[in-house]
Amino acid sequence: MDWYLKVLKQYADFNGRARRKEYWMFFLFNILISWGLQGIALTTGNSIIGYIATMYGLAVLLPGIGVSIRRLHDVNKSGWFMFIALIPLVGMIWLIVVLAKEGDKGPNQYGVDPKNPTDELDDIGVAQV
């Protein structure tokens, strides 16, 4: 849950790098919350819950794009590579493979390695002062 909250705190941050764990934990919690809200809305027939689910989806849109771009930066790809998902079938498969790939070791053009223990980062990748 800490990783999910970390992404929400970096609401529209498109700079830097994101670890695999950060991206996939955000993805997991986002899916669980979305499915939970939609499930409640469908089973109760309550349209207010449906609106809440829609508002939640809109609220996490920018953090989701931001963490995806930072994840692409970790594998030394530009954020513009997200548009490759628009290619039917092949694009989405390629994007999933890239997002699941281990990030570059050491610094790259997008920043320092978020997994490098010598950079004095805490467990969820926040720099300690």
mmCIF file of C-alpha atoms in Angstrom, residues 13 20 43 56 77 94:
data_model
loop_
_atom_site.group_PDB
_atom_site.id
_atom_site.type_symbol
_atom_site.label_atom_id
_atom_site.label_comp_id
_atom_site.label_asym_id
_atom_site.label_seq_id
_atom_site.Cartn_x
_atom_site.Cartn_y
_atom_site.Cartn_z
ATOM 1 C CA ASP A 13 5.470 13.825 -11.680
ATOM 2 C CA ARG A 20 9.010 -2.419 -11.207
ATOM 3 C CA THR A 43 -24.615 -5.512 -7.370
ATOM 4 C CA TYR A 56 -11.822 7.576 -8.858
ATOM 5 C CA LYS A 77 12.854 4.559 -22.906
ATOM 6 C CA TRP A 94 5.348 -5.020 -26.298
#
